[in-house]
């Protein structure tokens, strides 16, 4: 989902509870990025990227578990310290040698791509300047005051001020945070305090700065390693802390009378991740503990923020729920009941157990709930069905549901912040990979949709959008979204860039990217394969592609590419595949099973060593990831199944496509060691095949790893992103151009 300044709990929930997803979402919401889709302007946003886990005791309803237990099973053998240290030293030495070898290889080969990289980067910057001039940072209105962020500064203006007068409340440079960006802003109810989270590119953890506002704003407190935070009252802040990608503890801190900080909640199950959310009417603060399949919510009454949180409904395996509030009733967005898709239900605050939940509205099958926003008399559901976006407006007054169609070109929503739930208008933006964001407003009073023309956006008239259905191995129809230039002729000769993800119930990122539009103008075809494991067709679509169903996503991807070629969209020698993070599983698997379908592949921070990673429980995300991939340590069938598709495990001597991988030296989510081993093994297999089939002029694929010392799995600046994307595109252009020259000199190894 995509939430701006006020709805992180729900958005995380709707994104498949995938805070730990091995990938990043760039703007205001969690979403999949592909290697050539990272470019973004520096702006205020919420980062929903990380999650956690634990072992839990049952507790009576309404109680809080104030600690986590650690224990060692009786009879467990502990390795000697000497053996342990020797193993660690050997592993570290191997890692350093592999890294050094790959860095030297990149230094040797990178000059080949530099001229083209420079040209592409310059063109991308032109596109960026052309298509982002109309964008502005989200505005948060509280009464007559409007707060917004631009270029590392937070400003205050008056809603009725037409002269542009603003006060500067905060500056990252002035306070010594020049290398950080503003991630989230929360204003206290009486606007006396402002809490800000700051994050750098190289770290997953954020710092929370609390300012006391006034004529001369001053810093009152700095809290390190904070993930989420909300004001429960004028001077009472609740927040969660993050360590090793896990959020388990909730604290409360006060700033006036009897200043103090105390721990109010600790999650004990390593599969669960805790965050904080404030209901739209600001009546309740919710403590949300979510795994990828199950959730539990505790309520803090904002009228009495020092009281113990009260349990809404004890966690029930397979039941996800999120809480909103209106007129003394809880509105519950949940998967409870059949079918196991999202439903809106309600219950009295005093009797919140699921036995009292009453159905308000249920989604249709194969419908994706993208976002949800609560207002005083209505709520809006942002939905996706068969690739098309639309709104459902549910009136709590007339008890009616109205469906609002949206432009057919739209592929992505971005909901704007609405701090005041009594507002009569809902604002959001629509975009697609090749359509810059356009702002729209839905008016509850007028009951209509209005396009907001803030500034004239260049109209994209020469791009055609096609939606296809590919029949997978088990006859399941898999959606594909295709973009190409309407003026293109002989599409079978054009280069094709295929995108895939297929994990955690997360949709492919289809928001606007300058490089996508540039590729369209240069004659490329872009295809987005919405395979199982993702969330494009609802929760069942994800369930049908996770754990023991992972191979279905691979079959879907193969079917999509084959259909594209059959319909005349390019051909294998002009086809490239792009994936990021967990998308690397399916992309890498396809390279092993059907390498003849593509000519080149670009991967960003790819997850390619599934089996070894899931065998290492000391890694921060392994336990919680078991709900996505399975537990090979306790289930031999699961181990064999993972081994059957794991990219690293199935490398063999054969003719592979050329591969360009970008990885990050300090990536906490994707261990660099696994990527290094994958590249070394893949390169050796390609060379072994070439030596065994030594024919004159036999083609050997380029296997390239670019390890970035800076940047992280979850975020990067515009400057860093544009350089990375330019390198990817330079590689793809060179690989797909050379195939034509190769055919003049020798027969392809395919």
XYZ file of C-alpha atoms in Angstrom:
750
model
C 0.000 0.000 0.000
C 1.122 3.219 -0.121
C 0.750 5.427 2.638
C 1.917 8.766 3.351
C 2.272 10.400 6.640
C -0.388 8.707 8.701
C -1.043 5.096 7.905
C 2.102 3.001 8.122
C 0.483 0.126 10.032
C -2.196 -0.529 7.442
C 0.106 -0.063 4.481
C 2.583 -2.560 5.856
C -0.300 -4.924 6.432
C -1.698 -4.574 2.935
C 1.711 -5.108 1.363
C 1.546 -8.660 2.607
C 3.102 -7.816 5.968
C 6.430 -7.876 4.221
C 8.462 -5.370 6.147
C 11.478 -7.634 5.791
C 11.019 -8.143 2.123
C 14.357 -8.552 0.444
C 13.936 -5.494 -1.715
C 13.037 -1.923 -1.454
C 10.217 0.348 -2.041
C 11.225 3.828 -2.819
C 8.480 6.385 -2.342
C 6.052 6.603 0.574
C 5.153 2.973 0.358
C 6.448 -0.464 0.027
C 6.839 -1.619 -3.523
C 9.052 -3.697 -5.733
C 11.952 -2.083 -7.502
C 13.569 -3.598 -10.520
C 17.222 -2.946 -11.324
C 16.343 -0.243 -13.802
C 13.613 1.337 -11.674
C 15.355 3.020 -8.772
C 15.499 6.616 -9.904
C 13.688 9.011 -7.636
C 13.897 12.576 -6.465
C 14.875 13.288 -2.891
C 11.645 13.918 -1.043
C 9.859 13.390 2.233
C 8.568 9.867 2.495
C 7.810 6.894 4.670
C 10.020 3.867 4.347
C 8.123 0.663 4.991
C 10.942 -1.793 4.654
C 11.795 -4.294 7.378
C 10.280 -6.785 9.780
C 10.994 -9.270 12.523
C 10.181 -12.357 14.617
C 10.096 -14.444 18.112
C 8.894 -17.285 20.440
C 5.798 -16.490 22.371
C 4.085 -17.402 25.629
C 0.342 -17.180 25.693
C -0.918 -14.275 27.726
C -4.313 -13.394 29.101
C -6.320 -10.918 27.076
C -5.327 -7.343 27.767
C -1.933 -8.102 29.283
C 1.478 -6.983 28.111
C 4.529 -9.203 27.994
C 7.360 -7.012 29.297
C 10.300 -9.203 28.284
C 11.571 -11.856 25.925
C 12.842 -15.203 27.152
C 16.092 -16.722 25.956
C 16.788 -20.386 26.600
C 19.084 -23.203 25.504
C 17.537 -26.629 24.966
C 18.761 -29.282 27.364
C 21.566 -31.328 25.885
C 22.450 -28.759 23.208
C 26.131 -28.869 22.354
C 27.964 -25.582 22.265
C 30.879 -25.412 19.835
C 34.238 -24.622 21.365
C 35.250 -20.995 21.104
C 38.498 -21.926 19.340
C 36.706 -23.888 16.592
C 34.111 -21.169 16.234
C 36.725 -18.440 15.883
C 38.750 -20.451 13.360
C 35.650 -20.989 11.226
C 34.750 -17.304 11.364
C 38.279 -16.213 10.396
C 38.352 -18.659 7.462
C 34.934 -17.497 6.256
C 35.887 -13.833 6.508
C 39.135 -14.436 4.610
C 37.271 -16.264 1.830
C 34.738 -13.434 1.645
C 37.479 -10.801 1.382
C 39.293 -12.739 -1.341
C 36.111 -13.206 -3.383
C 35.192 -9.542 -2.974
C 38.654 -8.390 -3.993
C 38.576 -10.647 -7.048
C 35.203 -9.270 -8.183
C 36.239 -5.664 -7.569
C 39.333 -6.185 -9.704
C 37.228 -7.787 -12.424
C 34.808 -4.838 -12.414
C 37.670 -2.329 -12.530
C 39.048 -4.141 -15.579
C 35.777 -4.349 -17.507
C 33.960 -1.133 -16.472
C 35.872 1.167 -18.904
C 34.084 -0.636 -21.761
C 30.744 0.729 -20.535
C 31.798 4.206 -19.378
C 31.158 6.185 -22.607
C 27.682 4.736 -23.056
C 26.957 5.060 -19.319
C 27.823 8.748 -19.492
C 25.521 9.357 -22.468
C 22.636 7.496 -20.848
C 23.106 9.315 -17.553
C 22.968 12.695 -19.284
C 19.780 11.710 -21.088
C 18.202 10.419 -17.881
C 18.938 13.722 -16.184
C 17.195 15.533 -19.047
C 14.132 13.321 -18.608
C 14.217 13.843 -14.861
C 14.238 17.620 -15.237
C 11.475 17.464 -17.821
C 9.055 15.212 -15.971
C 9.527 16.066 -12.297
C 9.132 19.843 -12.369
C 5.492 19.565 -11.391
C 6.031 17.350 -8.350
C 5.838 18.783 -4.883
C 6.270 17.366 -1.412
C 3.200 16.124 0.453
C 1.436 18.787 2.529
C 0.075 18.105 6.006
C -2.660 20.486 7.082
C -3.614 20.990 10.733
C -6.261 23.689 11.010
C -4.770 26.789 9.410
C -1.206 25.489 9.503
C 0.416 23.578 6.653
C 3.632 21.585 7.142
C 5.803 20.342 4.282
C 9.342 19.221 3.518
C 11.651 20.218 0.691
C 15.365 19.560 0.236
C 16.031 18.534 3.812
C 14.068 21.376 5.409
C 10.666 21.368 7.103
C 8.535 24.466 6.554
C 5.413 25.925 8.128
C 2.982 28.077 6.172
C -0.583 29.333 6.541
C -3.299 27.698 4.467
C -4.734 31.056 3.366
C -1.360 32.672 2.608
C -1.120 33.382 -1.124
C 2.188 35.245 -0.853
C 4.338 32.204 -0.134
C 5.472 33.207 3.370
C 7.015 30.261 5.243
C 8.894 29.603 8.480
C 11.754 27.107 8.573
C 11.256 24.692 11.464
C 14.055 22.232 10.790
C 17.082 21.804 8.540
C 19.183 18.656 8.252
C 22.264 20.715 7.396
C 21.937 23.157 10.303
C 21.636 20.343 12.843
C 24.504 18.268 11.497
C 22.468 15.647 9.587
C 23.692 16.669 6.130
C 24.042 13.054 4.935
C 20.496 12.099 5.992
C 17.063 12.551 4.474
C 13.767 13.177 6.231
C 11.765 9.988 6.339
C 8.661 10.739 8.392
C 7.063 13.686 10.199
C 4.560 13.593 13.057
C 3.017 16.711 14.628
C 1.591 16.551 18.185
C -2.179 17.229 18.527
C -1.676 20.748 19.928
C 1.210 21.401 17.477
C 3.644 22.032 20.330
C 6.010 19.239 19.311
C 7.230 17.736 16.045
C 8.872 14.321 15.731
C 11.046 13.628 12.673
C 12.853 10.489 11.580
C 16.120 10.842 9.684
C 17.846 8.116 7.727
C 21.020 7.833 5.689
C 21.495 5.719 2.571
C 23.996 3.418 4.234
C 21.860 2.396 7.226
C 18.563 0.596 7.731
C 18.008 2.332 11.070
C 16.607 5.828 11.523
C 17.107 8.502 14.172
C 14.107 10.286 15.687
C 14.498 13.985 16.533
C 11.863 15.665 18.690
C 11.524 19.437 18.294
C 9.594 21.848 20.481
C 7.945 24.299 18.125
C 7.524 28.023 18.646
C 9.212 31.229 17.517
C 12.574 29.486 17.986
C 12.186 25.687 17.541
C 14.578 23.713 19.716
C 15.643 20.067 19.850
C 14.233 18.372 22.954
C 15.356 14.799 22.402
C 17.187 12.523 19.960
C 16.304 8.803 19.923
C 18.478 6.408 17.892
C 17.330 3.293 15.995
C 13.635 4.176 15.733
C 11.270 2.594 13.205
C 7.776 4.010 13.809
C 6.354 6.630 16.182
C 3.088 8.441 16.916
C 1.810 11.066 19.348
C -0.738 9.559 21.732
C -1.281 12.949 23.403
C 0.123 16.488 23.273
C 3.361 15.506 25.001
C 3.270 11.673 24.941
C 5.118 9.887 22.153
C 5.034 6.136 21.531
C 7.790 4.618 19.392
C 9.314 1.299 18.313
C 13.021 0.565 18.178
C 14.768 -1.368 15.434
C 17.792 -3.620 15.789
C 19.121 -6.026 13.168
C 16.032 -5.407 11.016
C 13.740 -6.422 13.870
C 11.198 -4.310 15.749
C 10.113 -5.913 19.019
C 9.872 -3.178 21.661
C 7.426 -0.303 22.126
C 8.367 2.629 24.370
C 6.489 5.649 25.686
C 8.212 8.947 26.448
C 6.867 12.233 27.860
C 8.233 15.779 27.576
C 6.558 17.934 30.212
C 5.233 16.848 33.615
C 7.224 13.954 35.144
C 9.423 13.430 32.097
C 10.218 9.766 31.681
C 10.560 6.894 29.201
C 9.326 3.369 29.782
C 8.929 0.081 27.947
C 5.244 -0.728 27.369
C 5.316 -3.776 25.074
C 7.742 -6.477 23.954
C 7.023 -9.016 21.240
C 8.423 -12.471 21.932
C 7.809 -14.384 18.706
C 10.678 -13.982 16.262
C 8.313 -14.177 13.291
C 6.504 -10.994 14.311
C 7.332 -7.347 13.666
C 5.880 -4.483 15.722
C 4.854 -1.051 14.529
C 2.702 1.846 15.718
C -0.330 3.401 14.051
C -2.729 6.185 15.038
C -6.365 5.874 13.997
C -7.544 8.635 11.680
C -9.772 10.202 14.339
C -6.766 10.180 16.746
C -8.805 8.373 19.390
C -6.624 5.264 19.611
C -3.015 4.385 19.087
C -2.576 0.804 17.917
C 0.365 -1.470 18.628
C 0.440 -3.857 15.671
C 2.343 -7.118 15.864
C 2.425 -8.841 12.486
C 4.018 -11.854 10.921
C 3.540 -12.455 7.211
C 0.355 -14.436 7.850
C -0.915 -13.473 11.305
C -1.457 -10.311 13.322
C -2.431 -9.035 16.745
C -3.403 -5.506 17.786
C -3.324 -3.726 21.159
C -5.162 -0.450 21.757
C -3.927 2.597 23.654
C -6.742 5.020 24.496
C -5.376 8.470 23.651
C -7.570 9.984 26.394
C -5.565 7.939 28.885
C -2.194 7.291 27.228
C -0.573 6.016 30.450
C -2.979 3.094 30.855
C -1.979 -0.415 29.823
C -2.774 -1.303 26.198
C -5.842 -3.503 25.709
C -5.877 -6.524 23.405
C -8.354 -6.389 20.520
C -8.182 -10.041 19.455
C -5.527 -12.613 20.340
C -3.495 -13.740 17.359
C -5.075 -16.549 15.388
C -2.914 -18.377 12.874
C -3.649 -17.192 9.352
C -5.785 -14.203 10.426
C -4.511 -10.740 9.578
C -6.311 -7.670 10.855
C -5.877 -3.917 11.136
C -7.884 -1.477 13.235
C -9.565 1.849 12.510
C -12.094 3.671 14.709
C -15.297 5.643 14.230
C -18.122 6.567 16.623
C -17.209 4.110 19.404
C -16.854 1.258 16.958
C -13.755 -0.467 15.669
C -13.577 -0.956 11.920
C -11.494 -4.029 11.195
C -9.811 -4.760 7.900
C -9.190 -8.501 8.082
C -8.744 -11.825 6.317
C -10.943 -13.573 8.902
C -13.588 -15.860 7.416
C -14.014 -17.353 3.975
C -12.790 -16.625 1.403
C -9.443 -15.620 2.876
C -9.352 -12.234 1.155
C -9.730 -8.859 2.845
C -13.054 -7.836 4.357
C -14.160 -4.745 6.248
C -15.860 -5.638 9.521
C -16.854 -3.760 12.672
C -17.282 -4.401 16.396
C -17.927 -2.384 19.573
C -14.781 -1.116 21.291
C -15.856 -2.809 24.515
C -16.456 -6.191 22.800
C -13.711 -6.417 20.203
C -13.229 -10.196 19.967
C -13.711 -11.765 16.540
C -16.921 -13.457 17.678
C -18.437 -9.944 17.612
C -17.092 -8.899 14.206
C -19.876 -7.973 11.777
C -19.322 -7.862 8.030
C -19.514 -4.437 6.378
C -18.000 -5.197 2.964
C -16.130 -8.100 1.328
C -13.791 -7.901 -1.654
C -14.500 -9.902 -4.763
C -12.241 -12.809 -5.631
C -8.970 -12.028 -7.424
C -9.207 -8.406 -6.289
C -6.161 -6.714 -4.803
C -6.670 -4.265 -1.940
C -3.992 -1.679 -2.691
C -4.869 0.917 -0.086
C -7.516 1.983 2.397
C -8.330 5.374 3.884
C -10.804 6.183 6.654
C -12.839 9.395 6.906
C -15.533 10.581 9.298
C -18.532 9.321 7.292
C -16.901 7.260 4.539
C -13.962 5.092 3.699
C -12.232 4.562 0.376
C -10.772 1.302 -0.850
C -8.194 1.519 -3.631
C -8.550 -1.701 -5.608
C -7.002 -3.536 -8.532
C -8.716 -6.159 -10.660
C -7.361 -7.658 -13.880
C -4.741 -4.922 -13.990
C -7.278 -2.080 -13.777
C -7.446 0.339 -10.844
C -10.644 1.669 -9.332
C -12.091 3.089 -6.109
C -14.861 1.760 -3.926
C -16.387 4.460 -1.737
C -18.253 3.015 1.253
C -20.694 5.383 2.942
C -21.328 4.724 6.631
C -24.306 7.092 6.514
C -26.248 5.742 3.528
C -24.745 2.235 3.838
C -23.976 2.272 0.120
C -20.957 1.297 -1.971
C -20.065 3.225 -5.092
C -17.431 2.107 -7.581
C -15.389 4.808 -9.340
C -13.479 3.936 -12.515
C -10.016 5.404 -13.000
C -8.111 6.130 -16.243
C -7.164 2.926 -18.048
C -3.514 3.978 -18.323
C -3.109 4.092 -14.531
C -1.038 1.320 -12.932
C -0.102 2.805 -9.531
C -1.826 4.699 -6.713
C -0.127 7.048 -4.315
C -2.422 8.228 -1.556
C -1.676 11.649 -0.073
C -1.760 12.442 3.621
C -5.090 13.424 5.169
C -4.365 14.238 8.840
C -7.881 15.628 9.352
C -10.372 12.771 8.965
C -13.276 15.243 8.643
C -12.043 16.491 5.269
C -14.532 16.196 2.402
C -11.949 15.399 -0.275
C -9.491 12.545 -0.788
C -6.354 13.344 -2.785
C -4.151 10.831 -4.563
C -1.819 10.466 -7.549
C -1.939 8.042 -10.447
C 0.978 6.984 -12.606
C 2.384 4.190 -14.736
C 5.964 3.288 -15.668
C 5.674 5.646 -18.662
C 3.101 8.180 -17.372
C 4.285 10.868 -14.911
C 2.144 11.197 -11.761
C -1.134 13.084 -12.103
C -2.985 14.373 -9.077
C -6.661 13.510 -8.622
C -9.259 14.335 -6.002
C -12.425 12.521 -5.045
C -15.070 14.764 -3.505
C -17.480 13.100 -1.077
C -19.901 16.031 -1.319
C -19.956 16.201 -5.120
C -19.510 12.448 -5.510
C -17.107 12.858 -8.422
C -13.508 12.481 -9.491
C -11.542 15.611 -10.400
C -8.178 15.795 -12.151
C -6.003 18.394 -10.461
C -3.996 20.441 -12.981
C -1.271 21.902 -10.783
C 1.154 22.294 -13.681
C 0.996 21.056 -17.217
C 2.541 17.597 -17.478
C 3.971 16.668 -20.890
C 1.424 14.380 -22.517
C 2.632 10.929 -23.491
C 0.841 10.204 -26.752
C 3.050 7.685 -28.491
C 2.963 4.852 -25.946
C 0.550 1.944 -26.268
C -0.479 -0.221 -23.282
C -1.493 -3.841 -23.837
C -2.756 -6.276 -21.203
C -2.299 -9.983 -21.921
C -2.965 -13.316 -20.208
C -0.438 -16.144 -20.480
C -1.479 -19.738 -19.809
C 0.889 -21.297 -17.273
C 1.830 -24.962 -16.949
C -1.235 -25.718 -14.787
C -3.581 -23.716 -17.077
C -3.653 -20.699 -14.716
C -3.914 -17.389 -16.591
C -1.106 -14.990 -15.671
C -1.464 -11.233 -16.364
C 1.155 -9.324 -18.358
C 1.255 -5.562 -18.874
C 3.110 -4.455 -22.011
C 4.199 -0.958 -23.077
C 5.633 -0.053 -26.477
C 5.930 2.833 -28.889
C 2.851 3.104 -31.096
C 5.043 4.111 -34.029
C 7.237 1.035 -33.777
C 7.217 -1.351 -36.704
C 8.467 -4.917 -36.766
C 8.127 -5.349 -33.012
C 9.797 -8.768 -33.247
C 13.065 -6.960 -33.977
C 12.790 -4.582 -31.033
C 14.583 -5.090 -27.680
C 12.333 -6.355 -24.880
C 12.896 -5.771 -21.148
C 10.898 -8.192 -18.981
C 10.281 -7.408 -15.276
C 9.473 -9.967 -12.571
C 9.233 -10.170 -8.774
C 6.753 -12.762 -7.464
C 7.219 -12.853 -3.689
C 5.717 -11.714 -0.374
C 2.377 -10.823 -1.956
C 3.908 -7.624 -3.315
C 3.045 -6.157 -6.705
C 5.652 -5.215 -9.259
C 6.551 -1.544 -8.955
C 4.750 0.169 -11.822
C 5.127 3.788 -10.776
C 6.652 6.328 -13.161
C 10.361 6.015 -13.908
C 12.176 8.319 -16.280
C 14.304 5.485 -17.655
C 11.208 3.538 -18.695
C 9.917 6.402 -20.785
C 13.370 6.882 -22.277
C 13.456 3.212 -23.297
C 10.013 3.493 -24.916
C 11.147 6.490 -26.948
C 14.188 4.503 -28.069
C 11.980 1.678 -29.348
C 12.156 -0.781 -26.465
C 9.239 -2.944 -25.366
C 8.578 -3.158 -21.610
C 6.751 -6.159 -20.155
C 5.662 -6.661 -16.529
C 4.898 -10.277 -15.616
C 2.498 -10.478 -12.658
C 3.396 -14.004 -11.617
C 2.119 -15.953 -8.623
C 3.839 -15.180 -5.353
C 3.139 -11.502 -5.943
C -0.074 -9.826 -4.864
C -1.615 -8.549 -8.096
C -4.680 -10.812 -7.835
C -5.150 -10.739 -4.072
C -3.982 -12.833 -1.144
C -4.694 -16.160 -2.861
C -2.338 -15.175 -5.706
C 0.472 -14.825 -3.183
C -0.409 -18.028 -1.341
C -0.384 -19.936 -4.630
C 3.224 -18.911 -5.210
C 4.960 -19.210 -1.841
C 6.587 -22.043 0.116
C 5.819 -25.364 -1.661
C 4.283 -23.462 -4.598
C 7.353 -21.430 -5.573
C 7.862 -23.325 -8.815
C 4.487 -22.032 -10.032
C 5.997 -18.545 -10.216
C 8.814 -19.920 -12.373
C 6.336 -21.666 -14.677
C 4.348 -18.422 -14.893
C 7.425 -16.425 -15.894
C 8.372 -18.907 -18.603
C 4.811 -18.870 -19.977
C 4.776 -15.065 -20.047
C 8.030 -14.751 -21.988
C 7.045 -17.462 -24.449
C 3.680 -15.789 -25.104
C 5.357 -12.433 -25.704
C 7.635 -13.994 -28.303
C 4.750 -15.920 -29.908
C 2.768 -12.682 -30.296
C 5.702 -10.966 -31.973
C 6.987 -8.916 -29.057
C 10.725 -9.253 -29.746
C 12.539 -12.615 -29.748
C 14.972 -14.395 -27.392
C 18.145 -12.831 -28.794
C 16.732 -9.342 -28.164
C 15.177 -10.101 -24.754
C 16.511 -9.077 -21.340
C 15.195 -9.864 -17.863
C 15.256 -7.449 -14.896
C 14.653 -8.300 -11.245
C 15.553 -7.095 -7.775
C 15.974 -8.725 -4.387
C 13.562 -11.682 -4.008
C 12.759 -11.325 -7.716
C 16.246 -12.746 -8.239
C 14.942 -16.172 -7.207
C 12.665 -16.545 -10.231
C 15.010 -14.703 -12.595
C 17.975 -16.834 -11.542
C 15.889 -20.012 -11.699
C 14.770 -19.217 -15.263
C 18.413 -18.771 -16.294
C 19.070 -22.315 -15.105
C 16.008 -23.970 -16.628
C 15.426 -21.978 -19.828
C 18.479 -19.826 -20.612
C 17.615 -19.809 -24.314
C 14.631 -17.503 -23.664
C 16.752 -14.439 -22.889
C 19.967 -12.827 -24.013
C 20.844 -10.775 -20.903
C 19.792 -10.208 -17.313
C 20.253 -7.365 -14.812
C 19.788 -7.990 -11.107
C 19.833 -5.567 -8.195
C 20.742 -6.980 -4.754
C 19.363 -10.367 -5.820
C 18.341 -13.193 -3.507
C 20.000 -16.106 -5.317
C 21.183 -18.409 -2.516
C 17.863 -19.378 -0.931
C 18.834 -22.722 0.585
C 22.016 -21.646 2.378
C 20.376 -18.451 3.617
C 17.331 -20.253 5.032
C 19.640 -22.714 6.811
C 21.291 -19.896 8.783
C 19.012 -18.896 11.637
C 21.541 -16.385 12.995
C 20.765 -14.094 10.060
C 18.266 -11.378 11.066
C 15.443 -12.308 8.671
C 15.673 -16.093 8.365
C 13.060 -17.082 10.958
C 10.364 -14.688 9.795
C 11.094 -15.582 6.170
C 10.079 -19.183 6.839
C 6.454 -18.233 6.185
C 7.485 -17.307 2.641
C 10.102 -19.939 1.782
C 9.572 -22.733 4.325
C 11.873 -24.179 6.991
C 14.490 -26.489 5.449
C 16.088 -27.137 8.853
C 13.059 -29.014 10.183
C 11.429 -30.250 6.966
C 13.432 -32.471 4.614
C 10.778 -32.168 1.880
C 11.074 -28.406 2.137
C 14.855 -28.633 1.834
C 14.578 -30.749 -1.320
C 11.956 -28.443 -2.773
C 14.020 -25.277 -2.200
C 17.027 -27.067 -3.665
C 14.996 -27.851 -6.801
C 14.630 -24.166 -7.746
C 17.341 -22.280 -5.805
C 19.413 -20.370 -8.408
C 22.767 -21.101 -6.756
C 22.078 -24.819 -6.261
C 21.093 -25.445 -9.899
C 23.900 -23.774 -11.825
C 25.354 -26.163 -14.414
C 27.634 -25.953 -17.467
C 25.472 -24.572 -20.271
C 25.139 -21.478 -22.403
C 23.934 -18.758 -20.021
C 22.763 -15.242 -20.866
C 25.053 -12.371 -19.923
C 24.410 -11.163 -16.376
C 25.032 -7.835 -14.637
C 24.519 -7.779 -10.865
C 24.641 -4.797 -8.548
C 25.114 -5.621 -4.872
C 25.813 -3.561 -1.757
C 28.746 -4.210 0.524
C 26.765 -3.432 3.695
C 23.439 -4.991 2.686
C 21.817 -6.425 5.829
C 19.050 -8.187 3.906
C 20.894 -10.020 1.149
C 24.206 -11.455 2.425
C 26.927 -10.387 0.006
C 28.743 -13.704 0.475
C 25.884 -15.563 -1.231
C 25.970 -13.190 -4.219
C 29.751 -13.546 -4.503
C 29.537 -17.338 -4.497
C 26.727 -17.264 -7.061
C 28.700 -15.086 -9.474
C 31.845 -17.202 -9.157
C 29.928 -20.448 -9.733
C 27.923 -19.012 -12.629
C 31.024 -17.680 -14.372
C 32.831 -21.014 -13.966
C 29.845 -22.935 -15.379
C 29.680 -20.642 -18.417
C 33.423 -21.012 -19.054
C 33.268 -24.796 -18.584
C 30.519 -25.001 -21.188
C 32.481 -22.827 -23.610
C 35.590 -24.994 -23.226
C 33.631 -28.215 -23.745
C 31.969 -26.917 -26.875
C 35.020 -25.088 -28.154
C 34.014 -23.881 -31.565
C 35.655 -21.074 -33.422
C 34.145 -17.773 -32.286
C 31.956 -19.436 -29.634
C 30.195 -16.788 -27.580
C 30.983 -16.535 -23.858
C 28.536 -14.532 -21.729
C 29.675 -11.619 -19.604
C 29.082 -12.302 -15.907
C 29.636 -9.011 -14.082
C 29.286 -8.065 -10.419
C 29.344 -4.405 -9.401
C 29.679 -4.157 -5.609
C 28.773 -0.727 -4.285
C 30.523 0.367 -1.092
C 27.801 2.941 -0.445
C 24.028 2.647 -0.653
C 21.864 0.001 0.950
C 19.172 -2.494 0.064
C 16.392 -0.084 0.872
C 17.309 3.357 -0.291
C 19.590 5.504 -2.408
C 19.837 9.096 -3.485
C 18.971 10.413 -6.937
C 22.670 10.836 -7.711
C 23.481 7.251 -6.767
C 20.376 5.808 -8.457
C 20.852 7.524 -11.806
C 24.428 6.260 -12.030
C 23.381 2.717 -11.199
C 20.523 2.704 -13.700
C 22.779 4.149 -16.387
C 25.263 1.308 -15.870
C 22.485 -1.273 -16.169
C 21.155 0.234 -19.378
C 24.640 0.579 -20.872
C 25.195 -3.117 -20.210
C 21.850 -4.104 -21.784
C 22.370 -1.926 -24.847
C 25.816 -3.365 -25.450
C 24.709 -6.977 -24.982
C 21.659 -6.711 -27.225
C 23.534 -4.783 -29.907
C 26.404 -7.266 -30.034
C 24.115 -10.200 -30.771
C 23.581 -8.862 -34.286
C 27.323 -8.555 -34.916
C 27.905 -12.020 -33.484
C 25.596 -13.645 -36.016
C 27.734 -12.379 -38.875
C 30.791 -14.228 -37.568
C 29.591 -17.409 -35.907
C 26.598 -19.475 -35.065
C 25.053 -18.602 -31.725
C 25.523 -21.160 -28.944
C 21.746 -21.329 -28.794
